[in-house]
Amino acid sequence: MKFEFIPLDYDYFDFKGRNYVRMIGRTDKGKKVCVVDDYEPNFYLVLENGADAKKIVKNIRKVRIEKAGRVSEVLKTEILDKNYLGKKVKAIRVFVTNHKDLQAIATEIGEVKGILARREFDISLVTKYIKERGVESMKWYSVEGEIIGEEDFGGFANSIDLDVCVSASKIKSLEKNKVFEPKILAYDIETTEVEIGKGEVLMISLYGENFKKVLTWKKCSKAQNYVETFRDESKMLEKFVEYVNEYDPDVLTGYFSDGFDLPYLKAAAQNNKIPLSLGLDGKGPSFTRGRIPSGKISGIVHLDLYRFIRSVFSQYLQSETLSLNEVAKELIGDQKEDFDFSKLSKMTDSDWKDFFSYNLQDAVVTYDLAHKIWPDIFEFSSIVKEPLFDVTRDSMATHVENYILHNLDRFDEIAEKRPLGQEIGERRAKGKYEGAFVFEPVPGLYDDLAMFDFTSMYASVIVTYNLSKSTYLRKDRFSKKAGFFPTMLGEIIDKRKKHKKEYANEPSGMLKARSNAYKLLANASYGYQAYFGARYYCREAAAATARLAKENILSAIKRIEKAGHKIIYSDTDSIAFLSEGKNRKKILKLLEDINSKLPGIMELDLEDFYSRGLFVSKRGKGGGAKKKYALLDSSGKAKIRGFETVRRDWCGLTRNLQSKILEDILEDGNEKAALKLLKNVVWKLKKREVDLNDLIIRTQLRRAIEGYIAEGPHVAAAKKMEAAGIKVSAGMLVSYYVGEVNGKGKRIRDRVFLPNEKANYDIDYYLNNQILPAVENIFEVFGLNVREIIDGEKQEKLF
DNA sequence: GCGGCGCTTATACC
DNA sequence: ACCGGTATAAGCGCCGC
């Protein structure tokens, strides 16, 4: 039979000791199908110059190992002309029986004379399959094949529940370039405990197209009609499985569901001694090891939105935390409902009703969020050529690496190996190298500024100067012959430009996602070369990238100065300077002049014009503070960087006041209104009229409590939480305020109170450790000493 | 008991 | 451990007086 097919999920199985890839996807008619393809596992031997390839082949043909009840042997070999790290080499491609034994066979062959390196035995089977056969995630194919019968592959077809299961004889790529719209089902659970394996699942919400349910075993006379009540937890779990399998989604999505919902459900099923038979094979979720376990369900792509958002998407976001609440608010508007969890101990029927609604709403929000970022997930998967499951969990470094791996064959390149423990240790032991240039500003309020910035600076430096592992010669010298890494990066930059332009002409979610994906890949590639875990690690290339970027920005600064402009600030790839009465046209001419002399693909761009800019001094010490400024753009919008306003570990009172003060000063050009604002807040603070919510300080607990050498206020707060029976864990945001205590109380941590604890807020602390430090450097620009002014007011009041 | 300084810690910028 | 270096600044920890 023949049909059109898009792969959504990949895995593999063994039959008679051989490997087969199994892809689950949809046909163009919307049928969920399984396509089985055979795979010939293989790796490479890179030969030394002048080695006797035929002799080596003769020797290795005999290699055979027995392991885990399997026999693996060398089935065939090919002698090929390939490239390895950019150099022409003779190589032997060694085909073996089973992918699982690649490493063992490579070890068995050993470091024989004539063999320079053994490579590509450390790439996953699915990645190798996609790389070699070109059957890529999120692309359309025409598939021809035989329906898999009941007896085939040891009764394989019986164990999975699908419309069709085929063994492919021909898979041909189709020229179809449209976004695939998956069938998404979102879920969320509420439980009595937060620890996996403890407590019970109170309810499970499910939300999809024309589908909304809340499953529970809590009886409630006021339950909404979408609530289904079961006899007990076990019956509820069974129905959950039934509904998911019946709905038959391509994607089952949750928020932090790898870390919570799915493992909790699995443990709850175990506690009830029932299977959680989700998925096509009915085996339920399996968890792959890792820092965070990844929950895999056969035939359904389990997608934890939190993980993709954290590793890929978070850099677009303004949100201070990656909670569903905040992320959803930013991306799809305010949707999440509130629920007071302290009610849980004594719930009325009406409370339960609210809780059901809250639970459902979380699934709705998750569903909407999944749709919102689907174009980004789709594009990432199709650009990086890795399955959805992996692409939504991999780090940026892995994305860069996968992009490279899947594009190496165009360069006839054999892939470099992944570093092992010892090598990682050696790489990490190397100290830091010198990084970016940051200009020390002179504190002051400036009028009429222009800002230039280099587009994708580090990436364009890598491309321009050909900086990579395979082009590195010796001591700061790199080959002139274009390497595959800089070439690929050049292509990434070109594609980013192309799609950005297309998006500008005809905006669409897909084009925006595509251009963003290329931008992110380009931006992550510099860090990749300095990352200890990278196959193509090259500290020298990374150090040279930083050094050459610095040379280029310093020479651009000189040119701008030479044209008669005073430099106000510069950080890494941007330069702010005074327009000096020159009009925009003249400044654009200057930009053009500089650009004409820039090397390679390097490009300076006009970032924006600003009517005012404020720079302050460092606290305590002299000199201008770097990475801290406020600018007013031509449309009247303030751009605030580094100030307490943008730091989440300062209280709301301070942040709001400082941001208003900065905006007032930028708009008025003087400090008069701002000073009034300050006096007003100080007055309110002293009269205890400030709302406690505005005084809460939030700080992340970045490790377990025992891990701290210095016990700061947030650690003290975490200890208090623990004492109150609240679970604390690394990564959580701790909230507290500083209040008055009797007797001892020298240290701030001794004056820490949790938000629900009653105390008088410590006026002195909020004045001297929050408000004044945040504003004094701003007023100092105008020659004012606000500490004296505030003290003066106090004196006046006394008299 | 207190000032000073180094260190630890969190968070930001690019 | 899951991309890099540069930077500010608070508050603890500890020393010396």
mmCIF file with all atom_site columns, N, CA and C in Angstrom, chain A residues 595-643:
data_model
loop_
_atom_site.group_PDB
_atom_site.id
_atom_site.type_symbol
_atom_site.label_atom_id
_atom_site.label_alt_id
_atom_site.label_comp_id
_atom_site.label_asym_id
_atom_site.label_entity_id
_atom_site.label_seq_id
_atom_site.pdbx_PDB_ins_code
_atom_site.Cartn_x
_atom_site.Cartn_y
_atom_site.Cartn_z
_atom_site.occupancy
_atom_site.B_iso_or_equiv
_atom_site.pdbx_formal_charge
_atom_site.auth_seq_id
_atom_site.auth_comp_id
_atom_site.auth_asym_id
_atom_site.auth_atom_id
_atom_site.pdbx_PDB_model_num
ATOM 1   N N  . ASN A 1 595 ? 30.385 50.370 8.166  1.00 0.00 ? 595 ASN A N  1
ATOM 2   C CA . ASN A 1 595 ? 30.046 49.069 7.580  1.00 0.00 ? 595 ASN A CA 1
ATOM 3   C C  . ASN A 1 595 ? 30.900 48.728 6.371  1.00 0.00 ? 595 ASN A C  1
ATOM 4   N N  . SER A 1 596 ? 31.195 49.737 5.560  1.00 0.00 ? 596 SER A N  1
ATOM 5   C CA . SER A 1 596 ? 31.957 49.468 4.331  1.00 0.00 ? 596 SER A CA 1
ATOM 6   C C  . SER A 1 596 ? 33.358 48.965 4.644  1.00 0.00 ? 596 SER A C  1
ATOM 7   N N  . LYS A 1 597 ? 33.813 49.230 5.843  1.00 0.00 ? 597 LYS A N  1
ATOM 8   C CA . LYS A 1 597 ? 35.179 48.803 6.191  1.00 0.00 ? 597 LYS A CA 1
ATOM 9   C C  . LYS A 1 597 ? 35.220 47.575 7.101  1.00 0.00 ? 597 LYS A C  1
ATOM 10  N N  . LEU A 1 598 ? 34.035 47.071 7.457  1.00 0.00 ? 598 LEU A N  1
ATOM 11  C CA . LEU A 1 598 ? 34.021 45.900 8.348  1.00 0.00 ? 598 LEU A CA 1
ATOM 12  C C  . LEU A 1 598 ? 34.409 44.640 7.594  1.00 0.00 ? 598 LEU A C  1
ATOM 13  N N  . PRO A 1 599 ? 35.116 43.722 8.237  1.00 0.00 ? 599 PRO A N  1
ATOM 14  C CA . PRO A 1 599 ? 35.531 42.505 7.555  1.00 0.00 ? 599 PRO A CA 1
ATOM 15  C C  . PRO A 1 599 ? 34.388 41.502 7.413  1.00 0.00 ? 599 PRO A C  1
ATOM 16  N N  . GLY A 1 600 ? 34.493 40.661 6.386  1.00 0.00 ? 600 GLY A N  1
ATOM 17  C CA . GLY A 1 600 ? 33.596 39.509 6.199  1.00 0.00 ? 600 GLY A CA 1
ATOM 18  C C  . GLY A 1 600 ? 32.127 39.839 6.271  1.00 0.00 ? 600 GLY A C  1
ATOM 19  N N  . ILE A 1 601 ? 31.399 39.044 6.999  1.00 0.00 ? 601 ILE A N  1
ATOM 20  C CA . ILE A 1 601 ? 29.943 39.240 7.073  1.00 0.00 ? 601 ILE A CA 1
ATOM 21  C C  . ILE A 1 601 ? 29.554 40.105 8.265  1.00 0.00 ? 601 ILE A C  1
ATOM 22  N N  . MET A 1 602 ? 30.544 40.730 8.903  1.00 0.00 ? 602 MET A N  1
ATOM 23  C CA . MET A 1 602 ? 30.210 41.537 10.079 1.00 0.00 ? 602 MET A CA 1
ATOM 24  C C  . MET A 1 602 ? 29.408 42.748 9.657  1.00 0.00 ? 602 MET A C  1
ATOM 25  N N  . GLU A 1 603 ? 28.442 43.095 10.514 1.00 0.00 ? 603 GLU A N  1
ATOM 26  C CA . GLU A 1 603 ? 27.515 44.147 10.134 1.00 0.00 ? 603 GLU A CA 1
ATOM 27  C C  . GLU A 1 603 ? 27.095 44.942 11.361 1.00 0.00 ? 603 GLU A C  1
ATOM 28  N N  . LEU A 1 604 ? 27.220 46.256 11.249 1.00 0.00 ? 604 LEU A N  1
ATOM 29  C CA . LEU A 1 604 ? 26.772 47.139 12.328 1.00 0.00 ? 604 LEU A CA 1
ATOM 30  C C  . LEU A 1 604 ? 25.408 47.684 11.931 1.00 0.00 ? 604 LEU A C  1
ATOM 31  N N  . ASP A 1 605 ? 24.518 47.764 12.905 1.00 0.00 ? 605 ASP A N  1
ATOM 32  C CA . ASP A 1 605 ? 23.144 48.157 12.608 1.00 0.00 ? 605 ASP A CA 1
ATOM 33  C C  . ASP A 1 605 ? 22.758 49.322 13.518 1.00 0.00 ? 605 ASP A C  1
ATOM 34  N N  . LEU A 1 606 ? 21.763 50.083 13.070 1.00 0.00 ? 606 LEU A N  1
ATOM 35  C CA . LEU A 1 606 ? 21.248 51.119 13.957 1.00 0.00 ? 606 LEU A CA 1
ATOM 36  C C  . LEU A 1 606 ? 20.258 50.461 14.901 1.00 0.00 ? 606 LEU A C  1
ATOM 37  N N  . GLU A 1 607 ? 20.549 50.500 16.205 1.00 0.00 ? 607 GLU A N  1
ATOM 38  C CA . GLU A 1 607 ? 19.638 49.893 17.162 1.00 0.00 ? 607 GLU A CA 1
ATOM 39  C C  . GLU A 1 607 ? 18.450 50.818 17.365 1.00 0.00 ? 607 GLU A C  1
ATOM 40  N N  . ASP A 1 608 ? 18.754 52.080 17.712 1.00 0.00 ? 608 ASP A N  1
ATOM 41  C CA . ASP A 1 608 ? 17.689 53.080 17.869 1.00 0.00 ? 608 ASP A CA 1
ATOM 42  C C  . ASP A 1 608 ? 18.271 54.445 18.212 1.00 0.00 ? 608 ASP A C  1
ATOM 43  N N  . PHE A 1 609 ? 17.406 55.450 18.174 1.00 0.00 ? 609 PHE A N  1
ATOM 44  C CA . PHE A 1 609 ? 17.754 56.775 18.690 1.00 0.00 ? 609 PHE A CA 1
ATOM 45  C C  . PHE A 1 609 ? 17.053 56.952 20.026 1.00 0.00 ? 609 PHE A C  1
ATOM 46  N N  . TYR A 1 610 ? 17.692 57.624 20.943 1.00 0.00 ? 610 TYR A N  1
ATOM 47  C CA . TYR A 1 610 ? 17.094 57.864 22.269 1.00 0.00 ? 610 TYR A CA 1
ATOM 48  C C  . TYR A 1 610 ? 17.166 59.346 22.601 1.00 0.00 ? 610 TYR A C  1
ATOM 49  N N  . SER A 1 611 ? 16.057 59.860 23.123 1.00 0.00 ? 611 SER A N  1
ATOM 50  C CA . SER A 1 611 ? 16.041 61.291 23.433 1.00 0.00 ? 611 SER A CA 1
ATOM 51  C C  . SER A 1 611 ? 16.789 61.576 24.736 1.00 0.00 ? 611 SER A C  1
ATOM 52  N N  . ARG A 1 612 ? 16.756 60.633 25.666 1.00 0.00 ? 612 ARG A N  1
ATOM 53  C CA . ARG A 1 612 ? 17.531 60.825 26.903 1.00 0.00 ? 612 ARG A CA 1
ATOM 54  C C  . ARG A 1 612 ? 18.102 59.512 27.403 1.00 0.00 ? 612 ARG A C  1
ATOM 55  N N  . GLY A 1 613 ? 19.155 59.615 28.178 1.00 0.00 ? 613 GLY A N  1
ATOM 56  C CA . GLY A 1 613 ? 19.737 58.421 28.779 1.00 0.00 ? 613 GLY A CA 1
ATOM 57  C C  . GLY A 1 613 ? 20.337 58.759 30.132 1.00 0.00 ? 613 GLY A C  1
ATOM 58  N N  . LEU A 1 614 ? 20.091 57.896 31.117 1.00 0.00 ? 614 LEU A N  1
ATOM 59  C CA . LEU A 1 614 ? 20.610 58.133 32.461 1.00 0.00 ? 614 LEU A CA 1
ATOM 60  C C  . LEU A 1 614 ? 21.575 57.032 32.867 1.00 0.00 ? 614 LEU A C  1
ATOM 61  N N  . PHE A 1 615 ? 22.741 57.463 33.323 1.00 0.00 ? 615 PHE A N  1
ATOM 62  C CA . PHE A 1 615 ? 23.752 56.522 33.817 1.00 0.00 ? 615 PHE A CA 1
ATOM 63  C C  . PHE A 1 615 ? 24.130 56.948 35.229 1.00 0.00 ? 615 PHE A C  1
ATOM 64  N N  . VAL A 1 616 ? 24.333 55.973 36.116 1.00 0.00 ? 616 VAL A N  1
ATOM 65  C CA . VAL A 1 616 ? 24.609 56.294 37.523 1.00 0.00 ? 616 VAL A CA 1
ATOM 66  C C  . VAL A 1 616 ? 25.964 55.740 37.950 1.00 0.00 ? 616 VAL A C  1
ATOM 67  N N  . SER A 1 617 ? 26.380 56.140 39.162 1.00 0.00 ? 617 SER A N  1
ATOM 68  C CA . SER A 1 617 ? 27.667 55.634 39.654 1.00 0.00 ? 617 SER A CA 1
ATOM 69  C C  . SER A 1 617 ? 27.465 54.319 40.396 1.00 0.00 ? 617 SER A C  1
ATOM 70  N N  . LYS A 1 618 ? 28.580 53.631 40.597 1.00 0.00 ? 618 LYS A N  1
ATOM 71  C CA . LYS A 1 618 ? 28.540 52.401 41.379 1.00 0.00 ? 618 LYS A CA 1
ATOM 72  C C  . LYS A 1 618 ? 28.267 52.769 42.836 1.00 0.00 ? 618 LYS A C  1
ATOM 73  N N  . ARG A 1 619 ? 27.562 51.887 43.515 1.00 0.00 ? 619 ARG A N  1
ATOM 74  C CA . ARG A 1 619 ? 27.246 52.145 44.920 1.00 0.00 ? 619 ARG A CA 1
ATOM 75  C C  . ARG A 1 619 ? 28.528 52.086 45.755 1.00 0.00 ? 619 ARG A C  1
ATOM 76  N N  . GLY A 1 620 ? 28.724 53.056 46.632 1.00 0.00 ? 620 GLY A N  1
ATOM 77  C CA . GLY A 1 620 ? 29.888 53.003 47.515 1.00 0.00 ? 620 GLY A CA 1
ATOM 78  C C  . GLY A 1 620 ? 31.150 53.467 46.810 1.00 0.00 ? 620 GLY A C  1
ATOM 79  N N  . LYS A 1 621 ? 31.580 52.681 45.838 1.00 0.00 ? 621 LYS A N  1
ATOM 80  C CA . LYS A 1 621 ? 32.807 53.020 45.125 1.00 0.00 ? 621 LYS A CA 1
ATOM 81  C C  . LYS A 1 621 ? 32.544 54.119 44.094 1.00 0.00 ? 621 LYS A C  1
ATOM 82  N N  . GLY A 1 622 ? 33.625 54.680 43.624 1.00 0.00 ? 622 GLY A N  1
ATOM 83  C CA . GLY A 1 622 ? 33.471 55.698 42.588 1.00 0.00 ? 622 GLY A CA 1
ATOM 84  C C  . GLY A 1 622 ? 33.315 55.065 41.225 1.00 0.00 ? 622 GLY A C  1
ATOM 85  N N  . GLY A 1 623 ? 33.173 55.913 40.209 1.00 0.00 ? 623 GLY A N  1
ATOM 86  C CA . GLY A 1 623 ? 33.098 55.406 38.847 1.00 0.00 ? 623 GLY A CA 1
ATOM 87  C C  . GLY A 1 623 ? 31.692 55.086 38.412 1.00 0.00 ? 623 GLY A C  1
ATOM 88  N N  . GLY A 1 624 ? 31.493 55.032 37.097 1.00 0.00 ? 624 GLY A N  1
ATOM 89  C CA . GLY A 1 624 ? 30.169 54.766 36.564 1.00 0.00 ? 624 GLY A CA 1
ATOM 90  C C  . GLY A 1 624 ? 29.857 53.281 36.615 1.00 0.00 ? 624 GLY A C  1
ATOM 91  N N  . ALA A 1 625 ? 28.595 52.973 36.876 1.00 0.00 ? 625 ALA A N  1
ATOM 92  C CA . ALA A 1 625 ? 28.179 51.563 36.945 1.00 0.00 ? 625 ALA A CA 1
ATOM 93  C C  . ALA A 1 625 ? 27.942 51.024 35.540 1.00 0.00 ? 625 ALA A C  1
ATOM 94  N N  . LYS A 1 626 ? 28.518 49.865 35.264 1.00 0.00 ? 626 LYS A N  1
ATOM 95  C CA . LYS A 1 626 ? 28.270 49.194 33.992 1.00 0.00 ? 626 LYS A CA 1
ATOM 96  C C  . LYS A 1 626 ? 26.985 48.366 34.102 1.00 0.00 ? 626 LYS A C  1
ATOM 97  N N  . LYS A 1 627 ? 26.401 48.056 32.954 1.00 0.00 ? 627 LYS A N  1
ATOM 98  C CA . LYS A 1 627 ? 25.213 47.197 32.877 1.00 0.00 ? 627 LYS A CA 1
ATOM 99  C C  . LYS A 1 627 ? 24.021 47.743 33.660 1.00 0.00 ? 627 LYS A C  1
ATOM 100 N N  . LYS A 1 628 ? 23.953 49.059 33.750 1.00 0.00 ? 628 LYS A N  1
ATOM 101 C CA . LYS A 1 628 ? 22.888 49.715 34.509 1.00 0.00 ? 628 LYS A CA 1
ATOM 102 C C  . LYS A 1 628 ? 22.587 51.054 33.850 1.00 0.00 ? 628 LYS A C  1
ATOM 103 N N  . TYR A 1 629 ? 21.458 51.168 33.192 1.00 0.00 ? 629 TYR A N  1
ATOM 104 C CA . TYR A 1 629 ? 21.114 52.444 32.562 1.00 0.00 ? 629 TYR A CA 1
ATOM 105 C C  . TYR A 1 629 ? 19.635 52.502 32.228 1.00 0.00 ? 629 TYR A C  1
ATOM 106 N N  . ALA A 1 630 ? 19.178 53.715 31.959 1.00 0.00 ? 630 ALA A N  1
ATOM 107 C CA . ALA A 1 630 ? 17.787 53.899 31.546 1.00 0.00 ? 630 ALA A CA 1
ATOM 108 C C  . ALA A 1 630 ? 17.769 54.831 30.347 1.00 0.00 ? 630 ALA A C  1
ATOM 109 N N  . LEU A 1 631 ? 17.083 54.410 29.281 1.00 0.00 ? 631 LEU A N  1
ATOM 110 C CA . LEU A 1 631 ? 17.015 55.210 28.057 1.00 0.00 ? 631 LEU A CA 1
ATOM 111 C C  . LEU A 1 631 ? 15.557 55.487 27.712 1.00 0.00 ? 631 LEU A C  1
ATOM 112 N N  . LEU A 1 632 ? 15.332 56.629 27.049 1.00 0.00 ? 632 LEU A N  1
ATOM 113 C CA . LEU A 1 632 ? 13.978 56.964 26.596 1.00 0.00 ? 632 LEU A CA 1
ATOM 114 C C  . LEU A 1 632 ? 13.989 56.982 25.077 1.00 0.00 ? 632 LEU A C  1
ATOM 115 N N  . ASP A 1 633 ? 13.236 56.076 24.460 1.00 0.00 ? 633 ASP A N  1
ATOM 116 C CA . ASP A 1 633 ? 13.272 56.040 22.991 1.00 0.00 ? 633 ASP A CA 1
ATOM 117 C C  . ASP A 1 633 ? 12.369 57.110 22.397 1.00 0.00 ? 633 ASP A C  1
ATOM 118 N N  . SER A 1 634 ? 12.425 57.249 21.061 1.00 0.00 ? 634 SER A N  1
ATOM 119 C CA . SER A 1 634 ? 11.724 58.364 20.417 1.00 0.00 ? 634 SER A CA 1
ATOM 120 C C  . SER A 1 634 ? 10.210 58.265 20.565 1.00 0.00 ? 634 SER A C  1
ATOM 121 N N  . SER A 1 635 ? 9.700  57.062 20.834 1.00 0.00 ? 635 SER A N  1
ATOM 122 C CA . SER A 1 635 ? 8.254  56.942 21.028 1.00 0.00 ? 635 SER A CA 1
ATOM 123 C C  . SER A 1 635 ? 7.862  57.165 22.492 1.00 0.00 ? 635 SER A C  1
ATOM 124 N N  . GLY A 1 636 ? 8.845  57.489 23.335 1.00 0.00 ? 636 GLY A N  1
ATOM 125 C CA . GLY A 1 636 ? 8.538  57.785 24.731 1.00 0.00 ? 636 GLY A CA 1
ATOM 126 C C  . GLY A 1 636 ? 8.559  56.590 25.649 1.00 0.00 ? 636 GLY A C  1
ATOM 127 N N  . LYS A 1 637 ? 9.074  55.470 25.143 1.00 0.00 ? 637 LYS A N  1
ATOM 128 C CA . LYS A 1 637 ? 9.121  54.251 25.946 1.00 0.00 ? 637 LYS A CA 1
ATOM 129 C C  . LYS A 1 637 ? 10.484 54.139 26.625 1.00 0.00 ? 637 LYS A C  1
ATOM 130 N N  . ALA A 1 638 ? 10.448 53.813 27.938 1.00 0.00 ? 638 ALA A N  1
ATOM 131 C CA . ALA A 1 638 ? 11.700 53.698 28.690 1.00 0.00 ? 638 ALA A CA 1
ATOM 132 C C  . ALA A 1 638 ? 12.288 52.302 28.527 1.00 0.00 ? 638 ALA A C  1
ATOM 133 N N  . LYS A 1 639 ? 13.604 52.269 28.356 1.00 0.00 ? 639 LYS A N  1
ATOM 134 C CA . LYS A 1 639 ? 14.324 50.985 28.284 1.00 0.00 ? 639 LYS A CA 1
ATOM 135 C C  . LYS A 1 639 ? 15.234 50.948 29.496 1.00 0.00 ? 639 LYS A C  1
ATOM 136 N N  . ILE A 1 640 ? 14.878 50.129 30.468 1.00 0.00 ? 640 ILE A N  1
ATOM 137 C CA . ILE A 1 640 ? 15.605 50.110 31.735 1.00 0.00 ? 640 ILE A CA 1
ATOM 138 C C  . ILE A 1 640 ? 16.397 48.811 31.854 1.00 0.00 ? 640 ILE A C  1
ATOM 139 N N  . ARG A 1 641 ? 17.693 48.931 32.098 1.00 0.00 ? 641 ARG A N  1
ATOM 140 C CA . ARG A 1 641 ? 18.551 47.754 32.197 1.00 0.00 ? 641 ARG A CA 1
ATOM 141 C C  . ARG A 1 641 ? 19.310 47.756 33.524 1.00 0.00 ? 641 ARG A C  1
ATOM 142 N N  . GLY A 1 642 ? 19.345 46.609 34.164 1.00 0.00 ? 642 GLY A N  1
ATOM 143 C CA . GLY A 1 642 ? 20.205 46.408 35.324 1.00 0.00 ? 642 GLY A CA 1
ATOM 144 C C  . GLY A 1 642 ? 19.744 46.999 36.642 1.00 0.00 ? 642 GLY A C  1
ATOM 145 N N  . PHE A 1 643 ? 18.926 48.066 36.591 1.00 0.00 ? 643 PHE A N  1
ATOM 146 C CA . PHE A 1 643 ? 18.464 48.699 37.828 1.00 0.00 ? 643 PHE A CA 1
ATOM 147 C C  . PHE A 1 643 ? 17.614 47.730 38.668 1.00 0.00 ? 643 PHE A C  1
#
